[in-house]
Amino acid sequence: MSEKIELVGLNLEELTAHLAEIGEPKFRAKQIYQWVYVHGATDFEQMTNLSKDLRARLAEKFSLTRPKIVTEQISKDKTHKWLLEFADGQRIETVYIPEADRGSVCISTQVGCAVGCTFCHTGSQKITRNLTAGEIVSQFMVARDVYKEWPSTSQENRMISNIVVMGMGEPLHNVDNVIAALKLLTDGDGIAISKRKVTLSTSGIVPNMLRIAKETGVKLAVSLHAPNNEKRSQIMPINKRYPIEEILQACQEYQKIVTSRFITFEYLMLDGINDSLDDARQLIDLMKKFKIGAKFNLIPFNPWPGCPYQPSSNNRVHAFAKELEKSGFAAPIRVARGQDILAACGQLKSKKLV
Ligand code: SAH
Ligand code: SF4
């Protein structure tokens, strides 16, 4: 028997084409699409508006799976991390970060990462492979399963409201699958998370940035982390390929396409490396020069075993934030979540720690 076709990851057109092959009309594809993405079905037997015979035929040709939950950990602050395993045995991590009245699922896009930022635990792992669109979407579906937040199974107050594409991997190194996944996650007839509630973070892979704007319209976050090319290239070697000026020009274009959205610049606070007031002033000059509607997110560095940096002191972080705020930029300091279970930014890694 030939291999089954996985339904999670197919869009409506693809599903329609596969069903046509077994003689089923378009409206059936729509029904099945809703079972998969609106109701979160995990078994064909749940599809009660399809005949028993069709359910059996579907189960022969298609599969409807979730990645396996290998381990899960819940932090003191309720941050929830899953180590997920796909059919070929590859593993990634997905994190759910609850807040007072909402919550974000942080999803991964690659096993490992090829960018190799010197401060990042994932980056120290090298790249194994890209995730498929289905594997990206299924991480969000696992979170909805665990918290029983499918529209048809949940109570009124659903908490999982946002998605951040900030887990393992560089999303713009896997841009086709990431776009396909974002379209599924934001499809009003399916999973239906609003584009405004989805943020993609990139280290600045310039040639692919505008595809995200044009094809998905989600919010953009850029890992800037330094105010000039010299410093940025030191901590993010990819900067030699895509320097700050090119990234900021792409941000200007992004903002023309996805209007009325601020671009978030993530700025990791590394002790003695990029955290002086002079660094803050250079950053302000840069933003003024490029006239980008920008806000900052100051990220305390999350250490990991063997990392070469120290976090900046609280005083330095606050002084840096104040300097940006004096010039009219929002610069909240990100509260590190899930540090005790290595679920915070830059701590994700799927291989065992030694
Ligand atoms: N590859 C993408 C998205 C994943 S990383 C990117 O780099 O933007 C998500 C965020 O975590 C990025 O801003 C990244 O710079 C940051 N990060 C990486 N290592 C970190 C660490 N050790 N502590 C805190 N944040 C870190
Ligand atoms: Fe890759 Fe992002 Fe980590 Fe850099 S910070 S190594 S781009 S995951």
Coordinates of C-alpha atoms and ligand atoms in Angstrom, one line a residue:
M1 CA 0.0 0.0 0.0
S2 CA 1.3 3.5 -0.8
E3 CA 2.0 5.9 2.0
K4 CA -1.0 7.8 3.4
I5 CA -1.4 11.5 2.8
E6 CA -1.2 13.7 5.9
L7 CA -4.2 16.0 6.1
V8 CA -2.6 18.5 8.6
G9 CA -0.8 21.0 6.4
L10 CA -3.0 20.8 3.4
N11 CA -4.9 23.9 2.3
L12 CA -8.5 23.7 0.9
E13 CA -7.3 23.6 -2.7
E14 CA -4.9 20.8 -2.0
L15 CA -7.5 18.9 0.0
T16 CA -10.1 19.4 -2.8
A17 CA -7.7 18.0 -5.4
H18 CA -6.9 14.9 -3.3
L19 CA -10.6 14.2 -2.7
A20 CA -11.4 14.6 -6.4
E21 CA -9.1 11.7 -6.9
I22 CA -11.4 9.4 -4.9
G23 CA -14.5 11.0 -6.6
E24 CA -15.6 13.3 -3.8
P25 CA -17.0 16.7 -4.5
K26 CA -15.7 20.1 -3.3
F27 CA -18.2 20.5 -0.5
R28 CA -16.9 17.3 1.1
A29 CA -13.4 18.9 1.1
K30 CA -14.8 21.9 2.9
Q31 CA -16.5 19.7 5.5
I32 CA -13.2 17.8 6.1
Y33 CA -11.2 21.0 6.2
Q34 CA -13.5 22.2 9.0
W35 CA -13.1 19.0 10.9
V36 CA -9.4 19.3 10.8
Y37 CA -8.9 23.0 11.4
V38 CA -12.0 24.3 13.1
H39 CA -12.8 21.3 15.3
G40 CA -9.4 19.8 15.7
A41 CA -10.5 16.3 14.9
T42 CA -7.8 13.7 15.4
D43 CA -9.8 10.7 14.1
F44 CA -12.0 10.2 11.1
E45 CA -14.7 8.7 13.3
Q46 CA -15.3 12.1 14.8
M47 CA -16.5 13.4 11.3
T48 CA -20.1 12.6 12.0
N49 CA -21.6 14.4 9.0
L50 CA -19.8 12.0 6.7
S51 CA -21.1 8.5 6.0
K52 CA -19.4 5.5 7.7
D53 CA -18.3 4.3 4.3
L54 CA -16.6 7.6 3.5
R55 CA -14.9 7.7 6.9
A56 CA -13.5 4.3 6.3
R57 CA -12.2 5.2 2.8
L58 CA -10.6 8.4 4.1
A59 CA -8.8 6.5 6.8
E60 CA -7.4 4.2 4.2
K61 CA -6.0 7.0 2.1
F62 CA -5.2 9.8 4.6
S63 CA -3.7 10.2 8.0
L64 CA -4.6 12.8 10.6
T65 CA -1.8 12.9 13.1
R66 CA -0.1 15.1 15.7
P67 CA 3.5 15.1 16.6
K68 CA 4.2 12.9 19.6
I69 CA 4.7 14.7 22.9
V70 CA 8.0 13.3 24.2
T71 CA 8.1 15.3 27.3
E72 CA 6.3 18.4 28.7
Q73 CA 7.4 20.7 31.5
I74 CA 5.4 23.5 33.2
S75 CA 7.4 26.3 34.7
K76 CA 6.7 28.1 38.0
D77 CA 5.2 30.9 36.0
K78 CA 2.9 28.4 34.1
T79 CA 4.9 28.6 30.9
H80 CA 4.4 25.2 29.2
K81 CA 7.1 23.6 27.0
W82 CA 6.6 20.5 24.9
L83 CA 9.4 18.5 23.2
L84 CA 7.6 17.2 20.1
E85 CA 8.7 14.4 17.8
F86 CA 7.8 14.0 14.2
A87 CA 7.3 10.9 12.1
D88 CA 11.0 10.7 11.2
G89 CA 12.1 11.0 14.8
Q90 CA 13.3 14.6 14.6
R91 CA 12.4 16.8 17.6
I92 CA 11.6 20.4 18.2
E93 CA 10.3 22.5 21.1
T94 CA 7.1 24.5 21.3
V95 CA 6.2 26.8 24.2
Y96 CA 2.9 28.2 25.4
I97 CA 3.2 31.4 27.4
P98 CA 0.1 32.3 29.3
E99 CA -0.6 35.9 30.4
A100 CA -3.4 37.4 32.5
D101 CA -6.1 37.5 29.8
R102 CA -4.4 35.9 26.8
G103 CA -1.6 33.6 25.8
S104 CA 0.9 33.0 23.0
V105 CA 2.1 29.9 21.4
C106 CA 5.7 30.1 20.3
I107 CA 6.3 27.8 17.4
S108 CA 9.5 26.5 15.7
T109 CA 10.2 26.4 12.0
Q110 CA 13.4 24.3 11.7
V111 CA 15.2 21.6 13.5
G112 CA 18.2 23.6 14.6
C113 CA 19.3 26.8 12.8
A114 CA 21.9 27.7 10.2
V115 CA 22.3 31.3 11.2
G116 CA 24.6 30.6 14.1
C117 CA 24.1 33.7 16.3
T118 CA 26.7 33.4 19.0
F119 CA 24.3 34.1 21.9
C120 CA 21.6 31.5 20.9
H121 CA 21.3 28.0 22.2
T122 CA 19.4 26.9 19.1
G123 CA 22.1 28.3 16.9
S124 CA 24.7 26.2 18.6
Q125 CA 22.9 23.2 17.3
K126 CA 23.4 23.6 13.5
I127 CA 20.6 22.9 11.1
T128 CA 19.1 19.4 10.6
R129 CA 16.1 20.1 8.4
N130 CA 13.2 22.4 7.7
L131 CA 9.8 21.7 9.1
T132 CA 6.9 21.1 6.7
A133 CA 3.9 23.4 6.7
G134 CA 2.0 20.7 8.5
E135 CA 4.7 20.3 11.2
I136 CA 4.6 24.0 11.8
V137 CA 0.8 24.2 12.1
S138 CA 0.6 21.0 14.1
Q139 CA 2.5 22.6 17.0
F140 CA -0.3 25.1 17.5
M141 CA -2.8 22.3 17.2
V142 CA -1.1 20.4 20.0
A143 CA -1.5 23.5 22.2
R144 CA -5.2 23.7 21.4
D145 CA -5.6 20.0 22.1
V146 CA -3.8 20.1 25.5
Y147 CA -5.8 23.2 26.6
K148 CA -9.0 22.0 25.0
E149 CA -9.3 25.2 23.1
W150 CA -10.9 24.1 19.9
P151 CA -14.0 26.2 19.3
S152 CA -16.3 23.3 19.6
T153 CA -14.8 21.8 22.8
S154 CA -13.9 24.9 24.8
Q155 CA -15.7 27.1 27.2
E156 CA -16.2 30.8 26.5
N157 CA -12.8 32.2 27.6
R158 CA -10.3 30.8 25.3
M159 CA -6.8 31.8 26.3
I160 CA -4.6 30.9 23.3
S161 CA -4.9 34.1 21.3
N162 CA -1.6 34.8 19.8
I163 CA 1.2 33.1 17.8
V164 CA 4.8 34.1 17.8
V165 CA 7.1 32.5 15.2
M166 CA 10.1 32.8 17.5
G167 CA 10.9 29.2 18.4
M168 CA 13.7 27.2 17.0
G169 CA 15.0 28.1 13.5
E170 CA 15.1 31.0 11.2
P171 CA 11.7 31.2 9.6
L172 CA 12.9 33.0 6.5
H173 CA 15.3 30.1 5.7
N174 CA 12.2 28.0 5.3
V175 CA 10.0 30.7 3.8
D176 CA 7.7 28.6 1.5
N177 CA 6.6 26.3 4.3
V178 CA 6.3 29.1 6.8
I179 CA 4.1 31.1 4.4
A180 CA 1.9 28.0 3.8
A181 CA 1.6 27.5 7.6
L182 CA 0.8 31.1 8.3
K183 CA -1.9 31.1 5.7
L184 CA -3.5 28.0 7.4
L185 CA -3.1 29.5 10.9
T186 CA -4.8 32.8 9.8
D187 CA -7.5 31.4 7.5
G188 CA -10.8 32.7 8.7
D189 CA -12.5 29.5 7.6
G190 CA -10.1 27.3 9.6
I191 CA -7.9 28.0 12.6
A192 CA -8.7 31.7 12.3
I193 CA -6.1 33.5 14.4
S194 CA -6.1 37.1 13.3
K195 CA -3.0 38.3 11.3
R196 CA -2.7 41.1 13.8
K197 CA -2.1 38.5 16.5
V198 CA 0.7 36.7 14.7
T199 CA 4.3 38.0 14.9
L200 CA 7.2 36.5 12.9
S201 CA 10.7 37.2 14.1
T202 CA 13.7 37.1 11.8
S203 CA 17.4 37.7 12.0
G204 CA 17.0 39.7 8.8
I205 CA 17.1 37.5 5.8
V206 CA 16.5 40.5 3.5
P207 CA 15.4 38.8 0.2
N208 CA 12.5 37.0 1.9
M209 CA 11.2 39.7 4.2
L210 CA 8.8 41.3 1.7
R211 CA 7.3 37.9 0.8
I212 CA 6.0 37.7 4.4
A213 CA 4.5 41.2 4.0
K214 CA 2.9 40.5 0.7
E215 CA 1.7 36.9 1.1
T216 CA 0.7 36.9 4.8
G217 CA 0.5 40.4 6.3
V218 CA 1.5 39.3 9.8
K219 CA 3.5 41.5 12.1
L220 CA 7.2 41.6 11.9
A221 CA 9.9 41.5 14.6
V222 CA 13.6 41.9 13.7
S223 CA 16.4 40.6 15.8
L224 CA 18.6 43.7 15.7
H225 CA 20.6 43.4 18.9
A226 CA 23.3 46.0 17.9
P227 CA 23.4 49.6 16.8
N228 CA 26.1 49.3 14.1
N229 CA 27.4 46.7 11.7
E230 CA 30.7 46.2 13.5
K231 CA 29.0 45.1 16.7
R232 CA 26.2 43.2 15.0
S233 CA 28.6 41.2 12.8
Q234 CA 30.5 40.1 15.9
I235 CA 27.4 38.6 17.6
M236 CA 25.4 37.8 14.4
P237 CA 27.8 36.7 11.6
I238 CA 24.8 36.8 9.1
N239 CA 25.1 40.6 9.3
K240 CA 28.0 40.4 6.9
R241 CA 25.6 39.1 4.3
Y242 CA 22.6 41.3 5.2
P243 CA 23.9 44.4 6.9
I244 CA 21.7 46.8 9.0
E245 CA 21.0 49.3 6.3
E246 CA 19.6 46.6 3.9
I247 CA 17.5 45.2 6.7
L248 CA 16.1 48.7 7.6
Q249 CA 15.3 49.4 4.0
A250 CA 13.3 46.2 3.8
C251 CA 11.5 47.2 7.0
Q252 CA 10.5 50.5 5.4
E253 CA 9.0 48.6 2.5
Y254 CA 7.4 46.1 4.8
Q255 CA 5.6 49.0 6.6
K256 CA 4.3 50.3 3.3
I257 CA 2.7 47.0 2.5
V258 CA 1.5 46.0 6.0
T259 CA 0.4 49.5 7.0
S260 CA -0.3 50.8 10.5
R261 CA 1.8 48.2 12.2
F262 CA 4.9 49.0 14.2
I263 CA 7.9 46.9 13.5
T264 CA 9.4 45.5 16.7
F265 CA 13.1 45.6 17.0
E266 CA 14.3 42.9 19.4
Y267 CA 17.4 43.9 21.3
L268 CA 19.2 41.5 23.5
M269 CA 21.0 43.1 26.4
L270 CA 24.5 41.6 26.6
D271 CA 26.8 42.8 29.4
G272 CA 29.5 45.1 28.1
I273 CA 28.8 44.3 24.5
N274 CA 25.9 46.4 23.3
D275 CA 24.3 47.9 26.4
S276 CA 25.9 51.3 26.8
L277 CA 24.1 54.6 26.5
D278 CA 26.2 55.4 23.5
D279 CA 24.8 52.2 21.9
A280 CA 21.3 53.4 22.7
R281 CA 22.0 56.8 21.1
Q282 CA 23.4 55.2 17.9
L283 CA 20.2 53.1 17.8
I284 CA 18.0 56.2 18.0
D285 CA 20.0 57.9 15.2
L286 CA 19.5 54.8 13.1
M287 CA 15.8 54.8 13.5
K288 CA 15.5 58.5 12.9
K289 CA 17.5 58.2 9.7
F290 CA 15.3 55.4 8.3
K291 CA 12.0 56.9 9.7
I292 CA 10.5 53.5 10.6
G293 CA 7.5 53.2 12.9
A294 CA 9.5 51.3 15.4
K295 CA 9.2 50.0 18.9
F296 CA 11.8 48.1 20.8
N297 CA 11.7 45.0 22.9
L298 CA 14.7 44.8 25.3
I299 CA 15.4 41.2 26.0
P300 CA 17.3 40.1 29.0
F301 CA 19.9 37.6 27.9
N302 CA 18.9 34.1 29.0
P303 CA 22.1 32.1 29.7
W304 CA 22.4 28.5 28.7
P305 CA 25.1 25.9 29.6
G306 CA 28.4 27.0 28.1
C307 CA 27.3 30.3 26.7
P308 CA 29.9 33.0 26.2
Y309 CA 27.9 36.0 27.5
Q310 CA 26.5 37.5 30.7
P311 CA 23.2 39.4 31.0
S312 CA 23.4 43.1 31.5
S313 CA 22.6 44.4 35.0
N314 CA 19.2 45.7 35.7
N315 CA 20.5 49.2 36.1
R316 CA 22.0 49.2 32.7
V317 CA 18.9 47.7 31.1
H318 CA 16.7 50.4 32.7
A319 CA 19.0 53.2 31.7
F320 CA 19.1 51.9 28.1
A321 CA 15.3 51.7 28.1
K322 CA 15.0 55.3 29.5
E323 CA 17.3 56.6 26.8
L324 CA 15.1 55.2 24.0
E325 CA 11.9 56.3 25.7
K326 CA 13.3 59.9 26.0
S327 CA 13.3 59.9 22.2
G328 CA 9.8 58.7 21.9
F329 CA 10.3 55.0 21.4
A330 CA 8.4 52.4 23.3
A331 CA 11.1 50.1 24.9
P332 CA 9.5 47.6 27.2
I333 CA 11.8 45.1 28.9
R334 CA 10.7 41.6 28.1
V335 CA 10.0 39.5 31.2
A336 CA 11.8 36.3 30.8
R337 CA 9.3 33.4 31.0
G338 CA 9.9 29.8 31.7
Q339 CA 13.6 30.2 32.5
D340 CA 13.6 27.5 35.0
I341 CA 12.6 24.9 32.4
L342 CA 14.9 26.4 29.6
A343 CA 11.8 27.6 27.7
A344 CA 12.8 31.3 27.4
C345 CA 14.0 33.0 24.2
G346 CA 17.1 31.5 22.8
Q347 CA 17.1 28.5 25.2
L348 CA 15.3 26.0 23.0
K349 CA 17.2 23.1 21.9
S350 CA 16.0 19.6 21.0
K351 CA 19.0 17.6 21.7
K352 CA 19.8 16.4 25.2
L353 CA 21.9 18.8 27.2
V354 CA 25.2 17.4 28.3
Ligands
SAH1 N1 15.4 33.0 14.2 C1 14.5 34.1 14.5 C2 13.4 33.6 15.5 C3 13.8 32.7 16.6 S1 14.8 33.4 17.9 C4 15.3 35.3 15.1 O1 16.5 35.2 15.4 O2 14.7 36.3 15.2 C5 13.7 34.5 18.8 C6 14.4 35.6 19.6 O3 15.1 35.1 20.7 C7 15.3 36.4 18.7 O4 15.1 37.8 18.9 C8 16.6 35.9 19.3 O5 17.6 36.9 19.0 C9 16.4 35.8 20.7 N2 17.4 35.0 21.5 C10 18.3 34.1 21.0 N3 19.1 33.7 22.0 C11 18.7 34.3 23.1 C12 19.1 34.2 24.5 N4 20.1 33.4 24.8 N5 18.5 35.0 25.4 C13 17.4 35.8 25.0 N6 17.0 35.9 23.7 C14 17.6 35.2 22.8
SF4_2 FE1 18.8 31.1 14.5 FE2 17.3 33.1 15.6 FE3 19.0 31.6 17.1 FE4 20.0 33.3 15.4 S1 18.7 33.8 17.2 S2 20.7 31.2 15.7 S3 18.6 33.2 13.7 S4 17.2 30.8 16.0

